[in-house]
């Protein structure tokens, strides 16, 4: 009979919407708690499961699992990031790309199901490809994350794009692709005489598109390391 009640427990799923946190009570030995999130269009999500009582001893150690049917899309135990407001035992899945419409399950538990306590679950959603920032924006790269955005360019434009490491130790890479997904220009180490940049910073200088259209800019670290990068766009006509 135990297996029947476990299956019944796992089948109960509470809907969750972006930017509407849900609080869940985890009970030692009680099994995980499931939430369901509807994907209506391609998007990038960041999902956080954090302890409500930040003064609990011992701290609540939360696990977060993302499932499509029973296929695991992502899992996190201790987030191991410098994200603001998170405790060591909180869980974070950042930059998860959801490309197909459907329902995914967000499964929250304590590590090995051994602790009791309240956790807060939050989903943040962003378009799969948003417009690039118009001037300067600090981009947070999680481990192995690729940041992407779009630019509307004409043949009269002159485009300079800079990726400057502000964390120390990153090697930014910039790639600009056309609407067909073909790479039109790439830069790893800038090679300019601008001493405000580190040797490994990236810069695309005075690029002039050969055709008007929507271009995709991607930014990542050469080795997939996490950190922060200043993304600076200068587009003149």
Tab-separated table of N, CA and C in Angstrom, residues 8-162:
chain	number	residue	atom	x	y	z
A	8	UNK	N	0.292	8.488	-5.360
A	8	UNK	CA	-0.765	9.484	-5.211
A	8	UNK	C	-0.178	10.830	-4.847
A	9	UNK	N	0.818	10.816	-3.950
A	9	UNK	CA	1.458	12.061	-3.533
A	9	UNK	C	2.147	12.736	-4.711
A	10	UNK	N	2.886	11.943	-5.507
A	10	UNK	CA	3.630	12.525	-6.621
A	10	UNK	C	2.711	13.020	-7.731
A	11	UNK	N	1.473	12.512	-7.772
A	11	UNK	CA	0.544	12.917	-8.832
A	11	UNK	C	-0.125	14.250	-8.540
A	12	UNK	N	-0.053	14.727	-7.294
A	12	UNK	CA	-0.662	16.000	-6.919
A	12	UNK	C	0.279	17.119	-7.348
A	13	UNK	N	-0.191	17.995	-8.231
A	13	UNK	CA	0.651	19.052	-8.753
A	13	UNK	C	-0.085	20.385	-8.661
A	14	UNK	N	0.583	21.358	-8.062
A	14	UNK	CA	0.012	22.686	-7.887
A	14	UNK	C	0.508	23.602	-9.003
A	15	UNK	N	-0.372	24.325	-9.691
A	15	UNK	CA	0.086	25.238	-10.749
A	15	UNK	C	0.926	26.376	-10.167
A	16	UNK	N	1.914	26.811	-10.936
A	16	UNK	CA	2.717	27.969	-10.561
A	16	UNK	C	2.901	28.837	-11.794
A	17	UNK	N	2.858	30.163	-11.591
A	17	UNK	CA	2.993	31.129	-12.683
A	17	UNK	C	4.249	31.966	-12.462
A	18	UNK	N	4.791	32.569	-13.523
A	18	UNK	CA	5.975	33.408	-13.368
A	18	UNK	C	5.736	34.555	-12.393
A	19	UNK	N	6.753	34.820	-11.571
A	19	UNK	CA	6.762	35.962	-10.652
A	19	UNK	C	5.660	35.894	-9.601
A	20	UNK	N	5.110	34.710	-9.362
A	20	UNK	CA	4.121	34.516	-8.299
A	20	UNK	C	4.655	33.408	-7.384
A	21	UNK	N	5.451	33.771	-6.362
A	21	UNK	CA	6.070	32.755	-5.514
A	21	UNK	C	5.032	31.882	-4.814
A	22	UNK	N	5.387	30.630	-4.634
A	22	UNK	CA	4.564	29.671	-3.914
A	22	UNK	C	5.364	29.152	-2.722
A	23	UNK	N	4.711	29.063	-1.561
A	23	UNK	CA	5.353	28.527	-0.372
A	23	UNK	C	4.887	27.092	-0.160
A	24	UNK	N	5.853	26.220	0.108
A	24	UNK	CA	5.542	24.798	0.254
A	24	UNK	C	6.128	24.302	1.570
A	25	UNK	N	5.375	23.447	2.255
A	25	UNK	CA	5.847	22.824	3.486
A	25	UNK	C	6.443	21.462	3.156
A	26	UNK	N	7.731	21.323	3.417
A	26	UNK	CA	8.404	20.048	3.243
A	26	UNK	C	8.431	19.328	4.585
A	27	UNK	N	8.102	18.054	4.565
A	27	UNK	CA	8.080	17.279	5.800
A	27	UNK	C	9.035	16.106	5.688
A	28	UNK	N	9.846	15.918	6.716
A	28	UNK	CA	10.809	14.820	6.724
A	28	UNK	C	10.086	13.496	6.493
A	29	UNK	N	10.547	12.765	5.505
A	29	UNK	CA	9.938	11.482	5.189
A	29	UNK	C	8.643	11.582	4.418
A	30	UNK	N	8.213	12.784	4.108
A	30	UNK	CA	6.932	12.968	3.438
A	30	UNK	C	6.997	12.965	1.931
A	31	UNK	N	8.209	12.902	1.386
A	31	UNK	CA	8.355	12.881	-0.060
A	31	UNK	C	8.366	14.279	-0.656
A	32	UNK	N	8.668	14.370	-1.961
A	32	UNK	CA	8.736	15.676	-2.626
A	32	UNK	C	7.360	16.277	-2.854
A	33	UNK	N	7.361	17.578	-3.162
A	33	UNK	CA	6.135	18.296	-3.503
A	33	UNK	C	6.264	18.774	-4.941
A	34	UNK	N	5.235	18.545	-5.735
A	34	UNK	CA	5.267	18.864	-7.162
A	34	UNK	C	4.458	20.121	-7.478
A	35	UNK	N	5.015	20.921	-8.384
A	35	UNK	CA	4.302	22.039	-8.989
A	35	UNK	C	4.335	21.829	-10.496
A	36	UNK	N	3.364	22.398	-11.179
A	36	UNK	CA	3.326	22.270	-12.627
A	36	UNK	C	3.369	23.665	-13.253
A	37	UNK	N	4.198	23.789	-14.293
A	37	UNK	CA	4.383	25.070	-14.981
A	37	UNK	C	4.061	24.877	-16.459
A	38	UNK	N	3.205	25.737	-16.984
A	38	UNK	CA	2.798	25.628	-18.388
A	38	UNK	C	3.705	26.464	-19.272
A	39	UNK	N	4.294	25.824	-20.259
A	39	UNK	CA	5.120	26.499	-21.263
A	39	UNK	C	4.235	26.785	-22.469
A	40	UNK	N	3.946	28.051	-22.695
A	40	UNK	CA	3.066	28.424	-23.803
A	40	UNK	C	3.829	28.879	-25.041
A	41	UNK	N	5.093	29.295	-24.856
A	41	UNK	CA	5.924	29.740	-25.961
A	41	UNK	C	7.379	29.550	-25.575
A	42	UNK	N	8.303	29.502	-26.540
A	42	UNK	CA	9.718	29.340	-26.202
A	42	UNK	C	10.178	30.437	-25.239
A	43	UNK	N	10.943	30.039	-24.239
A	43	UNK	CA	11.356	30.983	-23.204
A	43	UNK	C	12.563	30.454	-22.447
A	44	UNK	N	13.147	31.348	-21.658
A	44	UNK	CA	14.232	30.990	-20.746
A	44	UNK	C	13.726	31.227	-19.332
A	45	UNK	N	13.868	30.231	-18.466
A	45	UNK	CA	13.368	30.374	-17.103
A	45	UNK	C	14.507	30.231	-16.103
A	46	UNK	N	14.332	30.939	-14.988
A	46	UNK	CA	15.193	30.782	-13.820
A	46	UNK	C	14.288	30.411	-12.660
A	47	UNK	N	14.597	29.300	-11.999
A	47	UNK	CA	13.736	28.746	-10.966
A	47	UNK	C	14.532	28.674	-9.665
A	48	UNK	N	13.945	29.225	-8.602
A	48	UNK	CA	14.608	29.280	-7.303
A	48	UNK	C	13.751	28.589	-6.255
A	49	UNK	N	14.384	27.785	-5.416
A	49	UNK	CA	13.722	27.187	-4.259
A	49	UNK	C	14.553	27.553	-3.042
A	50	UNK	N	14.021	28.442	-2.193
A	50	UNK	CA	14.793	28.981	-1.081
A	50	UNK	C	14.079	28.764	0.241
A	51	UNK	N	14.846	28.640	1.299
A	51	UNK	CA	14.293	28.436	2.631
A	51	UNK	C	13.597	29.703	3.113
A	52	UNK	N	12.414	29.554	3.672
A	52	UNK	CA	11.691	30.705	4.231
A	52	UNK	C	12.358	31.166	5.522
A	53	UNK	N	12.718	30.223	6.384
A	53	UNK	CA	13.363	30.551	7.660
A	53	UNK	C	14.878	30.520	7.460
A	54	UNK	N	15.470	31.716	7.296
A	54	UNK	CA	16.908	31.785	7.021
A	54	UNK	C	17.737	31.580	8.276
A	55	UNK	N	17.088	31.520	9.434
A	55	UNK	CA	17.811	31.345	10.695
A	55	UNK	C	17.686	29.932	11.255
A	56	UNK	N	17.071	29.041	10.499
A	56	UNK	CA	16.869	27.675	10.983
A	56	UNK	C	18.208	26.981	11.197
A	57	UNK	N	18.280	26.173	12.256
A	57	UNK	CA	19.459	25.368	12.534
A	57	UNK	C	19.055	23.917	12.701
A	58	UNK	N	19.579	23.024	11.876
A	58	UNK	CA	20.458	23.314	10.738
A	58	UNK	C	19.682	23.944	9.600
A	59	UNK	N	20.359	24.648	8.686
A	59	UNK	CA	19.654	25.259	7.555
A	59	UNK	C	18.957	24.205	6.706
A	60	UNK	N	17.832	24.570	6.145
A	60	UNK	CA	17.110	23.671	5.261
A	60	UNK	C	17.895	23.490	3.965
A	61	UNK	N	18.171	22.232	3.626
A	61	UNK	CA	18.918	21.904	2.411
A	61	UNK	C	17.904	21.428	1.370
A	62	UNK	N	17.682	22.258	0.331
A	62	UNK	CA	16.584	22.035	-0.621
A	62	UNK	C	17.124	21.459	-1.922
A	63	UNK	N	16.366	20.549	-2.510
A	63	UNK	CA	16.677	20.061	-3.856
A	63	UNK	C	15.549	20.481	-4.803
A	64	UNK	N	15.921	20.735	-6.049
A	64	UNK	CA	14.980	21.191	-7.075
A	64	UNK	C	15.222	20.376	-8.340
A	65	UNK	N	14.162	19.764	-8.846
A	65	UNK	CA	14.250	18.940	-10.037
A	65	UNK	C	13.193	19.394	-11.043
A	66	UNK	N	13.575	19.477	-12.328
A	66	UNK	CA	12.662	19.876	-13.386
A	66	UNK	C	12.459	18.683	-14.314
A	67	UNK	N	11.191	18.328	-14.526
A	67	UNK	CA	10.860	17.131	-15.285
A	67	UNK	C	9.893	17.442	-16.423
A	68	UNK	N	10.102	16.784	-17.539
A	68	UNK	CA	9.126	16.753	-18.621
A	68	UNK	C	8.646	15.312	-18.698
A	69	UNK	N	7.378	15.096	-18.334
A	69	UNK	CA	6.911	13.738	-18.053
A	69	UNK	C	7.816	13.192	-16.947
A	70	UNK	N	8.560	12.124	-17.185
A	70	UNK	CA	9.491	11.635	-16.174
A	70	UNK	C	10.948	11.791	-16.620
A	71	UNK	N	11.159	12.606	-17.667
A	71	UNK	CA	12.518	12.883	-18.131
A	71	UNK	C	13.066	14.097	-17.390
A	72	UNK	N	14.210	13.916	-16.750
A	72	UNK	CA	14.806	15.031	-16.006
A	72	UNK	C	15.440	16.026	-16.962
A	73	UNK	N	15.000	17.301	-16.867
A	73	UNK	CA	15.585	18.387	-17.654
A	73	UNK	C	16.714	19.066	-16.903
A	74	UNK	N	16.582	19.156	-15.584
A	74	UNK	CA	17.599	19.840	-14.783
A	74	UNK	C	17.425	19.440	-13.325
A	75	UNK	N	18.518	19.554	-12.565
A	75	UNK	CA	18.490	19.255	-11.137
A	75	UNK	C	19.503	20.151	-10.444
A	76	UNK	N	19.168	20.611	-9.227
A	76	UNK	CA	20.134	21.363	-8.429
A	76	UNK	C	19.906	21.086	-6.962
A	77	UNK	N	21.024	20.977	-6.244
A	77	UNK	CA	20.976	20.838	-4.787
A	77	UNK	C	21.441	22.154	-4.179
A	78	UNK	N	22.722	22.354	-3.956
A	78	UNK	CA	23.235	23.635	-3.467
A	78	UNK	C	23.609	24.495	-4.673
A	79	UNK	N	23.135	25.733	-4.711
A	79	UNK	CA	23.231	26.528	-5.943
A	79	UNK	C	24.660	26.886	-6.340
A	80	UNK	N	25.559	27.092	-5.353
A	80	UNK	CA	26.971	27.381	-5.630
A	80	UNK	C	27.155	28.585	-6.547
A	81	UNK	N	26.354	29.624	-6.331
A	81	UNK	CA	26.487	30.865	-7.092
A	81	UNK	C	26.605	32.028	-6.113
A	82	UNK	N	26.797	33.229	-6.655
A	82	UNK	CA	26.829	34.432	-5.813
A	82	UNK	C	25.509	35.193	-5.910
A	83	UNK	N	24.433	34.487	-6.252
A	83	UNK	CA	23.118	35.119	-6.377
A	83	UNK	C	22.694	35.745	-5.052
A	84	UNK	N	22.167	36.957	-5.134
A	84	UNK	CA	21.756	37.691	-3.935
A	84	UNK	C	20.594	36.996	-3.240
A	85	UNK	N	20.643	36.992	-1.919
A	85	UNK	CA	19.503	36.545	-1.130
A	85	UNK	C	19.368	35.055	-0.969
A	86	UNK	N	20.309	34.261	-1.483
A	86	UNK	CA	20.214	32.817	-1.358
A	86	UNK	C	21.143	32.298	-0.271
A	87	UNK	N	20.655	31.302	0.480
A	87	UNK	CA	21.460	30.627	1.474
A	87	UNK	C	22.184	29.447	0.823
A	88	UNK	N	23.174	28.924	1.526
A	88	UNK	CA	23.991	27.846	0.968
A	88	UNK	C	23.160	26.660	0.514
A	89	UNK	N	22.139	26.286	1.289
A	89	UNK	CA	21.345	25.110	0.973
A	89	UNK	C	20.210	25.341	0.006
A	90	UNK	N	20.049	26.571	-0.485
A	90	UNK	CA	18.987	26.854	-1.442
A	90	UNK	C	19.341	26.276	-2.815
A	91	UNK	N	18.327	26.116	-3.649
A	91	UNK	CA	18.528	25.543	-4.989
A	91	UNK	C	18.185	26.568	-6.055
A	92	UNK	N	18.939	26.549	-7.147
A	92	UNK	CA	18.743	27.497	-8.242
A	92	UNK	C	19.040	26.806	-9.562
A	93	UNK	N	18.106	26.923	-10.490
A	93	UNK	CA	18.316	26.482	-11.869
A	93	UNK	C	18.127	27.707	-12.746
A	94	UNK	N	19.200	28.175	-13.363
A	94	UNK	CA	19.167	29.431	-14.106
A	94	UNK	C	19.387	29.180	-15.590
A	95	UNK	N	18.704	29.987	-16.415
A	95	UNK	CA	18.919	29.939	-17.862
A	95	UNK	C	18.452	28.664	-18.529
A	96	UNK	N	17.406	28.027	-17.972
A	96	UNK	CA	16.875	26.799	-18.583
A	96	UNK	C	16.042	27.177	-19.808
A	97	UNK	N	16.406	26.628	-20.956
A	97	UNK	CA	15.719	26.945	-22.211
A	97	UNK	C	14.579	25.950	-22.420
A	98	UNK	N	13.373	26.474	-22.530
A	98	UNK	CA	12.187	25.653	-22.762
A	98	UNK	C	11.648	26.006	-24.141
A	99	UNK	N	11.782	25.088	-25.080
A	99	UNK	CA	11.528	25.407	-26.483
A	99	UNK	C	10.166	24.946	-26.980
A	100	UNK	N	9.601	23.927	-26.340
A	100	UNK	CA	8.356	23.348	-26.823
A	100	UNK	C	7.210	23.612	-25.851
A	101	UNK	N	6.006	23.920	-26.366
A	101	UNK	CA	4.849	24.078	-25.477
A	101	UNK	C	4.558	22.779	-24.736
A	102	UNK	N	4.030	22.939	-23.524
A	102	UNK	CA	3.695	21.752	-22.745
A	102	UNK	C	3.722	22.062	-21.260
A	103	UNK	N	3.622	21.014	-20.456
A	103	UNK	CA	3.615	21.154	-19.009
A	103	UNK	C	4.872	20.505	-18.448
A	104	UNK	N	5.577	21.246	-17.587
A	104	UNK	CA	6.734	20.670	-16.909
A	104	UNK	C	6.452	20.623	-15.416
A	105	UNK	N	7.106	19.681	-14.750
A	105	UNK	CA	6.943	19.504	-13.308
A	105	UNK	C	8.150	20.064	-12.573
A	106	UNK	N	7.888	20.852	-11.541
A	106	UNK	CA	8.928	21.378	-10.667
A	106	UNK	C	8.804	20.618	-9.344
A	107	UNK	N	9.800	19.825	-9.034
A	107	UNK	CA	9.742	18.943	-7.864
A	107	UNK	C	10.679	19.467	-6.779
A	108	UNK	N	10.112	19.764	-5.608
A	108	UNK	CA	10.864	20.348	-4.499
A	108	UNK	C	10.916	19.345	-3.352
A	109	UNK	N	12.104	19.214	-2.746
A	109	UNK	CA	12.257	18.325	-1.607
A	109	UNK	C	13.427	18.816	-0.767
A	110	UNK	N	13.559	18.265	0.430
A	110	UNK	CA	14.793	18.456	1.178
A	110	UNK	C	15.762	17.352	0.772
A	111	UNK	N	17.051	17.570	1.011
A	111	UNK	CA	18.050	16.600	0.597
A	111	UNK	C	17.777	15.256	1.267
A	112	UNK	N	17.622	14.220	0.451
A	112	UNK	CA	17.276	12.865	0.905
A	112	UNK	C	15.943	12.818	1.646
A	113	UNK	N	15.148	13.895	1.550
A	113	UNK	CA	13.853	13.934	2.216
A	113	UNK	C	13.941	13.903	3.724
A	114	UNK	N	15.090	14.386	4.253
A	114	UNK	CA	15.359	14.175	5.681
A	114	UNK	C	14.980	15.351	6.576
A	115	UNK	N	14.586	16.488	6.019
A	115	UNK	CA	14.324	17.669	6.830
A	115	UNK	C	12.893	18.167	6.635
A	116	UNK	N	12.449	18.937	7.608
A	116	UNK	CA	11.164	19.625	7.523
A	116	UNK	C	11.413	21.122	7.503
A	117	UNK	N	10.554	21.845	6.825
A	117	UNK	CA	10.658	23.296	6.777
A	117	UNK	C	9.919	23.852	5.586
A	118	UNK	N	9.760	25.183	5.561
A	118	UNK	CA	9.066	25.841	4.460
A	118	UNK	C	10.066	26.319	3.416
A	119	UNK	N	9.702	26.126	2.154
A	119	UNK	CA	10.508	26.605	1.043
A	119	UNK	C	9.653	27.503	0.161
A	120	UNK	N	10.309	28.467	-0.462
A	120	UNK	CA	9.616	29.379	-1.376
A	120	UNK	C	10.095	29.087	-2.798
A	121	UNK	N	9.156	28.799	-3.684
A	121	UNK	CA	9.473	28.467	-5.071
A	121	UNK	C	9.079	29.631	-5.971
A	122	UNK	N	10.028	30.073	-6.807
A	122	UNK	CA	9.790	31.209	-7.698
A	122	UNK	C	10.254	30.873	-9.103
A	123	UNK	N	9.440	31.239	-10.087
A	123	UNK	CA	9.794	31.074	-11.496
A	123	UNK	C	9.896	32.459	-12.134
A	124	UNK	N	11.024	32.722	-12.787
A	124	UNK	CA	11.188	33.946	-13.579
A	124	UNK	C	11.317	33.543	-15.034
A	125	UNK	N	10.569	34.209	-15.907
A	125	UNK	CA	10.551	33.853	-17.319
A	125	UNK	C	10.994	35.036	-18.169
A	126	UNK	N	11.743	34.742	-19.215
A	126	UNK	CA	12.174	35.774	-20.157
A	126	UNK	C	12.053	35.220	-21.567
A	127	UNK	N	11.836	36.086	-22.553
A	127	UNK	CA	11.767	35.597	-23.938
A	127	UNK	C	13.047	34.859	-24.318
A	128	UNK	N	12.909	33.888	-25.190
A	128	UNK	CA	14.075	33.134	-25.629
A	128	UNK	C	15.121	34.057	-26.243
A	129	UNK	N	14.647	35.014	-27.006
A	129	UNK	CA	15.544	36.001	-27.580
A	129	UNK	C	14.942	37.387	-27.373
A	130	UNK	N	15.456	38.125	-26.405
A	130	UNK	CA	15.026	39.493	-26.169
A	130	UNK	C	15.891	40.440	-26.997
A	131	UNK	N	15.451	41.680	-27.109
A	131	UNK	CA	16.259	42.682	-27.796
A	131	UNK	C	17.508	42.980	-26.975
A	132	UNK	N	18.612	43.211	-27.660
A	132	UNK	CA	19.854	43.535	-26.968
A	132	UNK	C	19.726	44.873	-26.250
A	133	UNK	N	20.466	45.052	-25.159
A	133	UNK	CA	20.436	46.334	-24.453
A	133	UNK	C	20.922	47.452	-25.369
A	134	UNK	N	20.383	48.652	-25.159
A	134	UNK	CA	20.690	49.764	-26.062
A	134	UNK	C	22.034	50.417	-25.751
A	135	UNK	N	22.547	50.224	-24.523
A	135	UNK	CA	23.838	50.843	-24.219
A	135	UNK	C	24.738	49.858	-23.469
A	136	UNK	N	24.697	49.894	-22.132
A	136	UNK	CA	25.539	49.001	-21.332
A	136	UNK	C	24.666	48.202	-20.377
A	137	UNK	N	24.929	46.907	-20.288
A	137	UNK	CA	24.190	46.047	-19.378
A	137	UNK	C	25.148	45.022	-18.787
A	138	UNK	N	25.002	44.763	-17.478
A	138	UNK	CA	25.800	43.717	-16.839
A	138	UNK	C	25.096	42.384	-17.064
A	139	UNK	N	25.781	41.460	-17.711
A	139	UNK	CA	25.234	40.145	-18.005
A	139	UNK	C	25.828	39.131	-17.033
A	140	UNK	N	24.962	38.394	-16.353
A	140	UNK	CA	25.415	37.333	-15.465
A	140	UNK	C	25.416	36.019	-16.213
A	141	UNK	N	26.594	35.437	-16.336
A	141	UNK	CA	26.736	34.148	-16.998
A	141	UNK	C	26.842	33.062	-15.930
A	142	UNK	N	25.878	32.155	-15.904
A	142	UNK	CA	26.006	30.978	-15.057
A	142	UNK	C	26.887	29.964	-15.769
A	143	UNK	N	27.266	28.929	-15.062
A	143	UNK	CA	28.170	27.939	-15.629
A	143	UNK	C	27.617	27.381	-16.945
A	144	UNK	N	28.450	27.466	-17.996
A	144	UNK	CA	28.127	26.947	-19.338
A	144	UNK	C	26.947	27.665	-19.988
A	145	UNK	N	26.583	28.861	-19.494
A	145	UNK	CA	25.449	29.572	-20.065
A	145	UNK	C	25.863	30.423	-21.259
A	146	UNK	N	25.000	30.454	-22.280
A	146	UNK	CA	25.160	31.343	-23.424
A	146	UNK	C	24.065	32.395	-23.348
A	147	UNK	N	24.457	33.678	-23.339
A	147	UNK	CA	23.488	34.779	-23.371
A	147	UNK	C	23.235	35.147	-24.822
A	148	UNK	N	21.948	35.318	-25.177
A	148	UNK	CA	21.590	35.671	-26.546
A	148	UNK	C	20.624	36.842	-26.551
A	149	UNK	N	20.719	37.679	-27.579
A	149	UNK	CA	19.757	38.769	-27.779
A	149	UNK	C	19.750	39.133	-29.257
A	150	UNK	N	18.772	39.944	-29.671
A	150	UNK	CA	18.620	40.277	-31.087
A	150	UNK	C	18.871	41.758	-31.351
A	151	UNK	N	19.318	42.035	-32.567
A	151	UNK	CA	19.568	43.403	-33.028
A	151	UNK	C	18.907	43.591	-34.387
A	152	UNK	N	18.229	44.719	-34.547
A	152	UNK	CA	17.708	45.096	-35.863
A	152	UNK	C	18.719	46.042	-36.504
A	153	UNK	N	19.339	45.601	-37.594
A	153	UNK	CA	20.417	46.372	-38.205
A	153	UNK	C	20.117	46.665	-39.671
A	154	UNK	N	20.691	47.766	-40.159
A	154	UNK	CA	20.600	48.126	-41.573
A	154	UNK	C	22.005	48.192	-42.160
A	155	UNK	N	22.091	48.315	-43.476
A	155	UNK	CA	23.405	48.384	-44.121
A	155	UNK	C	24.102	49.711	-43.830
A	156	UNK	N	23.372	50.678	-43.305
A	156	UNK	CA	23.971	51.971	-42.978
A	156	UNK	C	24.582	51.988	-41.577
A	157	UNK	N	24.363	50.918	-40.814
A	157	UNK	CA	24.839	50.883	-39.427
A	157	UNK	C	26.306	50.506	-39.336
A	158	UNK	N	26.958	51.078	-38.333
A	158	UNK	CA	28.302	50.661	-37.944
A	158	UNK	C	28.208	50.169	-36.499
A	159	UNK	N	28.597	48.928	-36.277
A	159	UNK	CA	28.311	48.268	-35.001
A	159	UNK	C	29.612	47.936	-34.277
A	160	UNK	N	29.723	48.440	-33.055
A	160	UNK	CA	30.828	48.067	-32.172
A	160	UNK	C	30.234	47.468	-30.910
A	161	UNK	N	30.680	46.270	-30.570
A	161	UNK	CA	30.146	45.546	-29.414
A	161	UNK	C	31.319	45.107	-28.544
A	162	UNK	N	31.235	45.396	-27.256
A	162	UNK	CA	32.313	45.063	-26.326
A	162	UNK	C	31.784	44.178	-25.217
